[in-house]
mmCIF file of C-alpha atoms and ligand atoms in Angstrom:
data_model
loop_
_atom_site.group_PDB
_atom_site.id
_atom_site.type_symbol
_atom_site.label_atom_id
_atom_site.label_comp_id
_atom_site.label_asym_id
_atom_site.label_seq_id
_atom_site.Cartn_x
_atom_site.Cartn_y
_atom_site.Cartn_z
ATOM 1 C CA MET A 1 0.000 0.000 0.000
ATOM 2 C CA ILE A 2 1.174 3.500 -0.724
ATOM 3 C CA ALA A 3 0.509 5.944 2.121
ATOM 4 C CA ASP A 4 -2.403 8.235 1.476
ATOM 5 C CA SER A 5 -1.008 11.594 0.454
ATOM 6 C CA LYS A 6 -3.945 13.246 2.213
ATOM 7 C CA GLY A 7 -3.104 11.494 5.497
ATOM 8 C CA ALA A 8 -2.386 13.716 8.448
ATOM 9 C CA VAL A 9 -0.407 12.619 11.485
ATOM 10 C CA GLN A 10 -2.563 12.485 14.624
ATOM 11 C CA GLY A 11 -0.969 11.372 17.889
ATOM 12 C CA GLY A 12 1.562 9.113 16.164
ATOM 13 C CA ALA A 13 -1.036 7.544 13.881
ATOM 14 C CA VAL A 14 -1.694 8.577 10.297
ATOM 15 C CA ARG A 15 -5.420 9.036 9.753
ATOM 16 C CA SER A 16 -6.403 8.163 6.230
ATOM 17 C CA GLY A 17 -9.504 9.758 4.799
ATOM 18 C CA MET A 18 -9.788 6.894 2.297
ATOM 19 C CA THR A 19 -11.557 4.151 4.224
ATOM 20 C CA ASP A 20 -15.132 4.066 5.452
ATOM 21 C CA LEU A 21 -13.899 2.518 8.658
ATOM 22 C CA GLN A 22 -11.669 5.435 9.623
ATOM 23 C CA SER A 23 -8.966 2.929 10.550
ATOM 24 C CA PRO A 24 -5.884 4.884 11.565
ATOM 25 C CA SER A 25 -2.511 3.742 10.274
ATOM 26 C CA LEU A 26 0.690 3.377 12.270
ATOM 27 C CA PRO A 27 4.050 4.558 10.909
ATOM 28 C CA LEU A 28 6.588 1.858 10.004
ATOM 29 C CA LEU A 29 10.328 2.139 10.704
ATOM 30 C CA SER A 30 11.214 1.526 7.063
ATOM 31 C CA GLY A 31 8.771 4.190 5.842
ATOM 32 C CA GLY A 32 5.094 4.093 4.918
ATOM 33 C CA SER A 33 2.398 3.057 7.322
ATOM 34 C CA ILE A 34 0.174 0.098 8.208
ATOM 35 C CA PRO A 35 -3.610 0.218 8.760
ATOM 36 C CA GLN A 36 -4.387 -0.663 12.371
ATOM 37 C CA LEU A 37 -7.193 -3.054 11.368
ATOM 38 C CA GLY A 38 -6.518 -6.014 9.094
ATOM 39 C CA LEU A 39 -8.527 -9.102 8.125
ATOM 40 C CA GLY A 40 -6.859 -12.355 9.212
ATOM 41 C CA VAL A 41 -7.327 -15.359 6.928
ATOM 42 C CA TRP A 42 -5.781 -18.265 8.844
ATOM 43 C CA GLN A 43 -8.243 -21.203 8.657
ATOM 44 C CA THR A 44 -10.252 -19.365 6.029
ATOM 45 C CA PRO A 45 -10.788 -22.126 3.454
ATOM 46 C CA ALA A 46 -9.106 -21.525 0.105
ATOM 47 C CA GLY A 47 -11.369 -20.834 -2.880
ATOM 48 C CA LYS A 48 -14.731 -19.117 -2.871
ATOM 49 C CA VAL A 49 -14.943 -18.708 0.935
ATOM 50 C CA ALA A 50 -11.618 -16.868 1.103
ATOM 51 C CA ARG A 51 -12.404 -14.717 -1.931
ATOM 52 C CA GLN A 52 -15.811 -13.780 -0.511
ATOM 53 C CA ALA A 53 -14.435 -12.961 2.958
ATOM 54 C CA VAL A 54 -11.681 -10.736 1.587
ATOM 55 C CA GLY A 55 -14.027 -9.186 -0.989
ATOM 56 C CA GLU A 56 -16.612 -8.388 1.693
ATOM 57 C CA ALA A 57 -13.990 -6.894 4.005
ATOM 58 C CA LEU A 58 -12.642 -4.654 1.233
ATOM 59 C CA ARG A 59 -16.185 -3.596 0.324
ATOM 60 C CA LEU A 60 -16.737 -2.576 3.963
ATOM 61 C CA GLY A 61 -13.548 -0.533 4.038
ATOM 62 C CA TYR A 62 -10.828 -2.866 5.368
ATOM 63 C CA ARG A 63 -7.575 -1.983 3.603
ATOM 64 C CA HIS A 64 -5.291 -4.639 5.088
ATOM 65 C CA VAL A 65 -5.224 -8.432 4.710
ATOM 66 C CA ASP A 66 -2.947 -10.799 6.627
ATOM 67 C CA THR A 67 -2.179 -14.089 4.877
ATOM 68 C CA ALA A 68 0.726 -16.564 4.842
ATOM 69 C CA ARG A 69 2.054 -19.285 2.574
ATOM 70 C CA ILE A 70 0.965 -21.909 5.109
ATOM 71 C CA TYR A 71 -2.660 -20.651 5.091
ATOM 72 C CA GLY A 72 -2.989 -21.933 1.514
ATOM 73 C CA ASN A 73 -5.066 -18.965 0.351
ATOM 74 C CA GLU A 74 -2.565 -16.429 -1.019
ATOM 75 C CA GLY A 75 -3.987 -16.906 -4.532
ATOM 76 C CA ASP A 76 -7.516 -16.120 -3.340
ATOM 77 C CA VAL A 77 -6.362 -13.069 -1.405
ATOM 78 C CA GLY A 78 -4.602 -11.718 -4.496
ATOM 79 C CA GLN A 79 -7.624 -12.427 -6.696
ATOM 80 C CA ALA A 80 -10.055 -10.759 -4.272
ATOM 81 C CA VAL A 81 -7.828 -7.673 -4.043
ATOM 82 C CA ARG A 82 -7.586 -7.435 -7.849
ATOM 83 C CA GLU A 83 -11.338 -7.958 -8.289
ATOM 84 C CA SER A 84 -12.220 -5.381 -5.598
ATOM 85 C CA GLY A 85 -11.934 -2.559 -8.107
ATOM 86 C CA LEU A 86 -9.817 -0.612 -5.603
ATOM 87 C CA PRO A 87 -6.868 1.339 -7.002
ATOM 88 C CA ALA A 88 -3.679 -0.708 -7.293
ATOM 89 C CA GLY A 89 -1.609 -0.351 -4.150
ATOM 90 C CA SER A 90 -4.458 0.763 -1.895
ATOM 91 C CA VAL A 91 -4.705 -2.519 0.025
ATOM 92 C CA PHE A 92 -1.928 -3.418 2.476
ATOM 93 C CA VAL A 93 -1.040 -7.097 1.936
ATOM 94 C CA THR A 94 1.076 -9.155 4.330
ATOM 95 C CA THR A 95 2.345 -12.664 3.731
ATOM 96 C CA LYS A 96 4.817 -14.822 5.628
ATOM 97 C CA LEU A 97 7.813 -17.090 5.116
ATOM 98 C CA TRP A 98 6.939 -20.582 6.338
ATOM 99 C CA ASN A 99 9.298 -22.717 8.426
ATOM 100 C CA ASP A 100 10.090 -25.229 5.633
ATOM 101 C CA ASP A 101 11.309 -22.337 3.497
ATOM 102 C CA GLN A 102 13.702 -20.811 6.019
ATOM 103 C CA GLY A 103 17.367 -20.240 5.133
ATOM 104 C CA TYR A 104 18.860 -17.605 2.805
ATOM 105 C CA ASP A 105 18.326 -19.070 -0.683
ATOM 106 C CA GLN A 106 15.132 -20.855 0.253
ATOM 107 C CA ALA A 107 13.630 -17.630 1.636
ATOM 108 C CA LEU A 108 14.397 -15.723 -1.573
ATOM 109 C CA ARG A 109 12.748 -18.475 -3.620
ATOM 110 C CA ALA A 110 9.774 -18.648 -1.252
ATOM 111 C CA TYR A 111 9.171 -14.900 -1.581
ATOM 112 C CA ASP A 112 9.039 -15.154 -5.370
ATOM 113 C CA ALA A 113 6.645 -18.098 -5.115
ATOM 114 C CA SER A 114 4.353 -16.136 -2.773
ATOM 115 C CA LEU A 115 4.345 -13.191 -5.186
ATOM 116 C CA ARG A 116 3.404 -15.502 -8.049
ATOM 117 C CA ARG A 117 0.512 -16.968 -6.077
ATOM 118 C CA LEU A 118 -0.660 -13.514 -4.981
ATOM 119 C CA GLY A 119 -0.265 -12.127 -8.508
ATOM 120 C CA LEU A 120 1.611 -9.094 -7.153
ATOM 121 C CA ASP A 121 4.979 -7.481 -7.937
ATOM 122 C CA SER A 122 5.697 -6.933 -4.245
ATOM 123 C CA VAL A 123 3.962 -7.129 -0.898
ATOM 124 C CA ASP A 124 3.641 -4.428 1.732
ATOM 125 C CA LEU A 125 4.999 -6.633 4.492
ATOM 126 C CA TYR A 126 6.868 -9.955 4.478
ATOM 127 C CA LEU A 127 7.259 -11.688 7.844
ATOM 128 C CA VAL A 128 9.437 -14.506 9.141
ATOM 129 C CA HIS A 129 6.540 -16.606 10.462
ATOM 130 C CA TRP A 130 8.366 -18.355 13.311
ATOM 131 C CA PRO A 131 11.846 -18.061 14.914
ATOM 132 C CA VAL A 132 13.213 -21.347 13.541
ATOM 133 C CA ALA A 133 16.445 -22.247 15.353
ATOM 134 C CA ARG A 134 19.703 -22.007 13.339
ATOM 135 C CA LYS A 135 17.872 -20.647 10.298
ATOM 136 C CA ARG A 136 16.147 -17.448 11.383
ATOM 137 C CA LEU A 137 19.183 -15.167 10.982
ATOM 138 C CA ASP A 138 19.873 -16.450 7.449
ATOM 139 C CA SER A 139 16.204 -15.962 6.628
ATOM 140 C CA TRP A 140 16.437 -12.419 7.947
ATOM 141 C CA ARG A 141 19.451 -11.650 5.722
ATOM 142 C CA ALA A 142 17.368 -12.728 2.740
ATOM 143 C CA LEU A 143 14.513 -10.434 3.775
ATOM 144 C CA GLU A 144 16.990 -7.574 4.216
ATOM 145 C CA ARG A 145 18.191 -8.159 0.668
ATOM 146 C CA LEU A 146 14.601 -8.001 -0.598
ATOM 147 C CA LEU A 147 14.176 -4.709 1.242
ATOM 148 C CA ASP A 148 17.492 -3.276 -0.021
ATOM 149 C CA GLU A 149 16.496 -4.199 -3.573
ATOM 150 C CA LYS A 150 13.096 -2.554 -3.011
ATOM 151 C CA ARG A 151 11.342 -5.810 -3.867
ATOM 152 C CA VAL A 152 9.280 -5.600 -0.660
ATOM 153 C CA ARG A 153 7.985 -2.487 1.131
ATOM 154 C CA ALA A 154 8.607 -3.646 4.709
ATOM 155 C CA ILE A 155 9.945 -6.713 6.527
ATOM 156 C CA GLY A 156 9.226 -8.054 9.965
ATOM 157 C CA VAL A 157 8.900 -11.076 12.191
ATOM 158 C CA SER A 158 6.212 -13.091 13.909
ATOM 159 C CA ASN A 159 6.249 -15.052 17.161
ATOM 160 C CA PHE A 160 9.539 -13.436 18.217
ATOM 161 C CA LEU A 161 9.820 -12.980 22.005
ATOM 162 C CA VAL A 162 12.518 -10.987 23.830
ATOM 163 C CA PRO A 163 15.411 -13.483 23.356
ATOM 164 C CA HIS A 164 14.643 -13.891 19.641
ATOM 165 C CA LEU A 165 14.352 -10.133 19.156
ATOM 166 C CA GLU A 166 17.546 -9.347 21.063
ATOM 167 C CA GLU A 167 19.476 -11.847 18.941
ATOM 168 C CA LEU A 168 17.986 -10.446 15.754
ATOM 169 C CA LEU A 169 18.640 -6.818 16.694
ATOM 170 C CA ALA A 170 22.271 -7.666 17.478
ATOM 171 C CA HIS A 171 22.777 -9.029 13.929
ATOM 172 C CA ALA A 172 20.378 -7.061 11.757
ATOM 173 C CA HIS A 173 21.216 -4.255 9.335
ATOM 174 C CA HIS A 174 17.522 -3.400 9.243
ATOM 175 C CA PRO A 175 15.413 -3.849 12.377
ATOM 176 C CA PRO A 176 12.041 -5.552 11.889
ATOM 177 C CA ALA A 177 9.286 -3.027 11.204
ATOM 178 C CA VAL A 178 6.703 -5.314 12.819
ATOM 179 C CA ASN A 179 6.432 -8.168 15.293
ATOM 180 C CA GLN A 180 3.203 -10.178 14.993
ATOM 181 C CA ILE A 181 2.396 -12.088 18.194
ATOM 182 C CA GLU A 182 -0.619 -13.551 19.948
ATOM 183 C CA LEU A 183 -2.033 -10.769 22.159
ATOM 184 C CA SER A 184 -5.188 -10.339 24.184
ATOM 185 C CA PRO A 185 -6.015 -9.274 27.743
ATOM 186 C CA PHE A 186 -5.410 -12.929 28.696
ATOM 187 C CA LEU A 187 -1.904 -12.973 27.112
ATOM 188 C CA GLN A 188 -0.203 -9.578 27.221
ATOM 189 C CA ARG A 189 3.487 -10.411 26.586
ATOM 190 C CA ARG A 190 4.455 -7.202 28.382
ATOM 191 C CA GLU A 191 8.252 -7.578 28.115
ATOM 192 C CA THR A 192 8.070 -8.267 24.387
ATOM 193 C CA VAL A 193 5.663 -5.385 23.811
ATOM 194 C CA ASP A 194 7.869 -3.012 25.856
ATOM 195 C CA LEU A 195 10.972 -4.003 23.871
ATOM 196 C CA CYS A 196 9.155 -3.510 20.563
ATOM 197 C CA ARG A 197 7.834 -0.146 21.686
ATOM 198 C CA SER A 198 11.317 1.027 22.761
ATOM 199 C CA LYS A 199 12.684 0.133 19.300
ATOM 200 C CA GLY A 200 9.792 1.560 17.274
ATOM 201 C CA ILE A 201 8.671 -1.912 16.140
ATOM 202 C CA VAL A 202 4.912 -2.029 15.466
ATOM 203 C CA VAL A 203 3.181 -4.772 17.444
ATOM 204 C CA GLU A 204 0.500 -6.756 15.631
ATOM 205 C CA ALA A 205 -1.997 -8.724 17.725
ATOM 206 C CA TYR A 206 -2.925 -12.089 16.279
ATOM 207 C CA SER A 207 -5.820 -14.171 17.604
ATOM 208 C CA PRO A 208 -7.155 -10.932 19.166
ATOM 209 C CA LEU A 209 -10.523 -12.665 19.735
ATOM 210 C CA ILE A 210 -8.685 -15.433 21.639
ATOM 211 C CA HIS A 211 -9.766 -17.795 18.877
ATOM 212 C CA GLY A 212 -13.277 -17.538 20.368
ATOM 213 C CA GLN A 213 -12.193 -19.068 23.714
ATOM 214 C CA ARG A 214 -13.183 -16.400 26.275
ATOM 215 C CA LEU A 215 -16.090 -14.569 24.659
ATOM 216 C CA ASP A 216 -18.346 -15.461 27.604
ATOM 217 C CA HIS A 217 -15.931 -14.221 30.291
ATOM 218 C CA PRO A 218 -17.988 -12.246 32.881
ATOM 219 C CA THR A 219 -15.626 -9.238 32.936
ATOM 220 C CA LEU A 220 -15.746 -8.968 29.155
ATOM 221 C CA VAL A 221 -19.513 -9.413 29.060
ATOM 222 C CA ALA A 222 -20.009 -6.697 31.713
ATOM 223 C CA THR A 223 -17.602 -4.301 29.966
ATOM 224 C CA ALA A 224 -19.356 -4.900 26.644
ATOM 225 C CA GLU A 225 -22.767 -4.238 28.220
ATOM 226 C CA ARG A 226 -21.555 -0.964 29.739
ATOM 227 C CA ALA A 227 -20.035 0.118 26.413
ATOM 228 C CA GLY A 228 -23.104 -0.962 24.443
ATOM 229 C CA ARG A 229 -20.813 -3.084 22.242
ATOM 230 C CA SER A 230 -20.102 -6.764 21.640
ATOM 231 C CA VAL A 231 -17.395 -8.673 23.502
ATOM 232 C CA ALA A 232 -15.486 -9.029 20.211
ATOM 233 C CA GLN A 233 -15.502 -5.245 19.733
ATOM 234 C CA VAL A 234 -14.279 -4.698 23.314
ATOM 235 C CA LEU A 235 -11.406 -7.150 22.805
ATOM 236 C CA LEU A 236 -10.354 -5.482 19.563
ATOM 237 C CA ARG A 237 -10.680 -2.003 21.035
ATOM 238 C CA TRP A 238 -8.435 -2.981 23.986
ATOM 239 C CA ASN A 239 -5.626 -3.829 21.529
ATOM 240 C CA ILE A 240 -6.303 -0.713 19.438
ATOM 241 C CA GLN A 241 -5.984 1.523 22.517
ATOM 242 C CA LYS A 242 -2.689 -0.213 23.366
ATOM 243 C CA GLY A 243 -1.452 1.023 19.977
ATOM 244 C CA HIS A 244 -1.364 -2.411 18.320
ATOM 245 C CA VAL A 245 -2.520 -3.575 14.905
ATOM 246 C CA VAL A 246 -5.436 -6.068 15.219
ATOM 247 C CA LEU A 247 -6.057 -8.961 12.829
ATOM 248 C CA PRO A 248 -9.478 -10.504 13.562
ATOM 249 C CA LYS A 249 -10.436 -13.456 11.356
ATOM 250 C CA SER A 250 -13.983 -14.099 10.220
ATOM 251 C CA THR A 251 -15.667 -15.540 7.157
ATOM 252 C CA ASN A 252 -19.084 -14.322 8.334
ATOM 253 C CA PRO A 253 -20.101 -11.016 6.691
ATOM 254 C CA ALA A 254 -21.975 -9.743 9.784
ATOM 255 C CA ARG A 255 -18.941 -10.447 12.001
ATOM 256 C CA ILE A 256 -16.518 -8.954 9.482
ATOM 257 C CA ALA A 257 -18.602 -5.763 9.730
ATOM 258 C CA GLU A 258 -18.921 -5.963 13.531
ATOM 259 C CA ASN A 259 -15.163 -6.383 13.942
ATOM 260 C CA ALA A 260 -14.589 -3.186 11.973
ATOM 261 C CA ARG A 261 -16.860 -0.984 14.086
ATOM 262 C CA ILE A 262 -14.186 -0.286 16.668
ATOM 263 C CA PHE A 263 -13.118 3.264 15.864
ATOM 264 C CA ASP A 264 -16.232 5.066 17.068
ATOM 265 C CA PHE A 265 -16.043 4.309 20.784
ATOM 266 C CA THR A 266 -13.459 4.331 23.561
ATOM 267 C CA LEU A 267 -12.881 2.139 26.601
ATOM 268 C CA ASP A 268 -12.364 4.397 29.616
ATOM 269 C CA ALA A 269 -9.321 4.085 31.877
ATOM 270 C CA ALA A 270 -11.228 1.960 34.425
ATOM 271 C CA ALA A 271 -12.328 -0.520 31.735
ATOM 272 C CA MET A 272 -8.782 -0.723 30.333
ATOM 273 C CA ARG A 273 -7.427 -1.399 33.858
ATOM 274 C CA GLU A 274 -10.014 -4.107 34.396
ATOM 275 C CA LEU A 275 -9.076 -5.834 31.137
ATOM 276 C CA ASP A 276 -5.381 -5.440 31.971
ATOM 277 C CA GLY A 277 -6.139 -7.463 35.109
ATOM 278 C CA LEU A 278 -7.174 -10.527 33.084
ATOM 279 C CA GLU A 279 -3.625 -11.706 32.281
ATOM 280 C CA GLU A 280 -3.345 -15.469 32.643
ATOM 281 C CA GLY A 281 -0.655 -16.402 30.131
ATOM 282 C CA LEU A 282 -3.284 -18.016 27.899
ATOM 283 C CA VAL A 283 -1.690 -19.196 24.648
ATOM 284 C CA THR A 284 -4.295 -20.497 22.190
ATOM 285 C CA GLY A 285 -1.847 -21.229 19.366
ATOM 286 C CA TRP A 286 1.829 -22.194 19.440
ATOM 287 C CA ASP A 287 3.974 -20.915 22.289
ATOM 288 C CA PRO A 288 7.248 -19.438 21.010
ATOM 289 C CA ALA A 289 8.537 -19.244 24.616
ATOM 290 C CA ALA A 290 9.807 -22.802 24.198
ATOM 291 C CA GLN A 291 11.636 -22.008 20.936
ATOM 292 C CA VAL A 292 15.364 -21.560 21.543
HETATM 293 N N1 NAP B 301 1.599 -15.273 12.881
HETATM 294 C C1 NAP B 301 1.019 -16.317 13.424
HETATM 295 O O1 NAP B 301 1.661 -17.290 13.842
HETATM 296 C C2 NAP B 301 -0.480 -16.315 13.545
HETATM 297 C C3 NAP B 301 -1.117 -17.303 14.331
HETATM 298 C C4 NAP B 301 -2.498 -17.247 14.451
HETATM 299 C C5 NAP B 301 -3.216 -16.237 13.799
HETATM 300 N N2 NAP B 301 -2.564 -15.315 13.022
HETATM 301 C C6 NAP B 301 -3.302 -14.246 12.297
HETATM 302 O O2 NAP B 301 -4.282 -13.670 13.147
HETATM 303 C C7 NAP B 301 -5.572 -13.860 12.564
HETATM 304 C C8 NAP B 301 -6.634 -13.990 13.620
HETATM 305 O O3 NAP B 301 -6.344 -15.014 14.529
HETATM 306 P P1 NAP B 301 -7.226 -16.336 14.674
HETATM 307 O O4 NAP B 301 -7.806 -16.691 13.361
HETATM 308 O O5 NAP B 301 -6.380 -17.327 15.367
HETATM 309 O O6 NAP B 301 -8.335 -16.001 15.728
HETATM 310 P P2 NAP B 301 -9.331 -14.803 16.149
HETATM 311 O O7 NAP B 301 -9.433 -13.747 15.135
HETATM 312 O O8 NAP B 301 -8.949 -14.471 17.536
HETATM 313 O O9 NAP B 301 -10.701 -15.622 16.234
HETATM 314 C C9 NAP B 301 -11.296 -16.161 15.090
HETATM 315 C C10 NAP B 301 -12.526 -16.955 15.562
HETATM 316 O O10 NAP B 301 -13.493 -16.061 16.136
HETATM 317 C C11 NAP B 301 -14.705 -16.123 15.373
HETATM 318 N N3 NAP B 301 -15.194 -14.728 15.286
HETATM 319 C C12 NAP B 301 -14.778 -13.750 14.459
HETATM 320 N N4 NAP B 301 -15.435 -12.603 14.698
HETATM 321 C C13 NAP B 301 -16.306 -12.866 15.691
HETATM 322 C C14 NAP B 301 -17.255 -12.078 16.376
HETATM 323 N N5 NAP B 301 -17.450 -10.794 16.082
HETATM 324 N N6 NAP B 301 -17.996 -12.661 17.363
HETATM 325 C C15 NAP B 301 -17.813 -13.961 17.681
HETATM 326 N N7 NAP B 301 -16.907 -14.762 17.075
HETATM 327 C C16 NAP B 301 -16.163 -14.216 16.088
HETATM 328 C C17 NAP B 301 -14.339 -16.711 14.029
HETATM 329 O O11 NAP B 301 -15.414 -17.448 13.484
HETATM 330 P P3 NAP B 301 -16.124 -17.051 12.070
HETATM 331 O O12 NAP B 301 -15.079 -17.075 11.002
HETATM 332 O O13 NAP B 301 -17.145 -18.119 11.928
HETATM 333 O O14 NAP B 301 -16.734 -15.685 12.280
HETATM 334 C C18 NAP B 301 -13.200 -17.657 14.422
HETATM 335 O O15 NAP B 301 -13.720 -18.882 14.918
HETATM 336 C C19 NAP B 301 -5.381 -15.087 11.675
HETATM 337 O O16 NAP B 301 -6.415 -15.228 10.731
HETATM 338 C C20 NAP B 301 -4.031 -14.814 11.097
HETATM 339 O O17 NAP B 301 -4.116 -13.855 10.054
HETATM 340 C C21 NAP B 301 -1.208 -15.339 12.907
#
């Protein structure tokens, strides 16, 4: 995505007048910016379902889609973006380097293969999906080359915790622009978030709806009732107010719309404190803490 020339900086975020959703964008270290709301497509079945979900999201005003080679739907994401009728470059597309493809030469080949499937000349953000031992630094060198050659707009990592980030920062010529990690009130990864913040690395929250696992939690239900919103909206808003990118996944048009209506209300300080108190180290996906 090319930053909106009409965007104005507001409190560190670039507010684009282009989307119906009024999703702010966050500045990236390597230049440009990233919309704070993106549609996640993990476990979105390839084919018509994926194309319809992405198409519906773009119609509603989402301008950011988060896919990965391992999700098996890059081709559908690319097709839905092309068929949206939106101007070329107006949708921020992320894809990721899968573990089998890590290593310097393999990563370069994997990037080209992802571009072919997406039908794009470059992506806005390419992430190392997982900190694979003994390979992640070679993978990073490959991503740095892609960035130096302007074949990708930004590079970053996913599932990197403090030890992985410290190692990377000690070796990198370019720091990661983004770290995508699982984040919700039940899993706050405070040390990792603090390190990212101190280095200007944008934090992206994956599984921000806790993969559906705590939507009936009494504190969330009460907060949602007070705010006149759904629990899903409260969870997303909590991450937005922390300054993170959120990547909710849905294939249901009503939920895709619901998950986008998060920029027209605010959780007050008491509600934020209450949600902050829910930390329980709940990992719904893989736990990178065990990855040396
Ligand atoms: N980098 C990584 O390693 C990694 C790992 C996991 C996820 N991610 C990214 O993060 C995205 C989101 O994470 P996720 O898919 O694990 O989980 P999530 O977004 O936390 O939750 C998705 C689940 O919640 C349901 N849902 C969506 N909106 C809802 C709403 N408003 N009310 C009630 N239920 C709702 C969805 O069902 P329906 O589809 O039926 O609505 C689905 O079952 C992924 O798609 C992917 O892009 C990245």
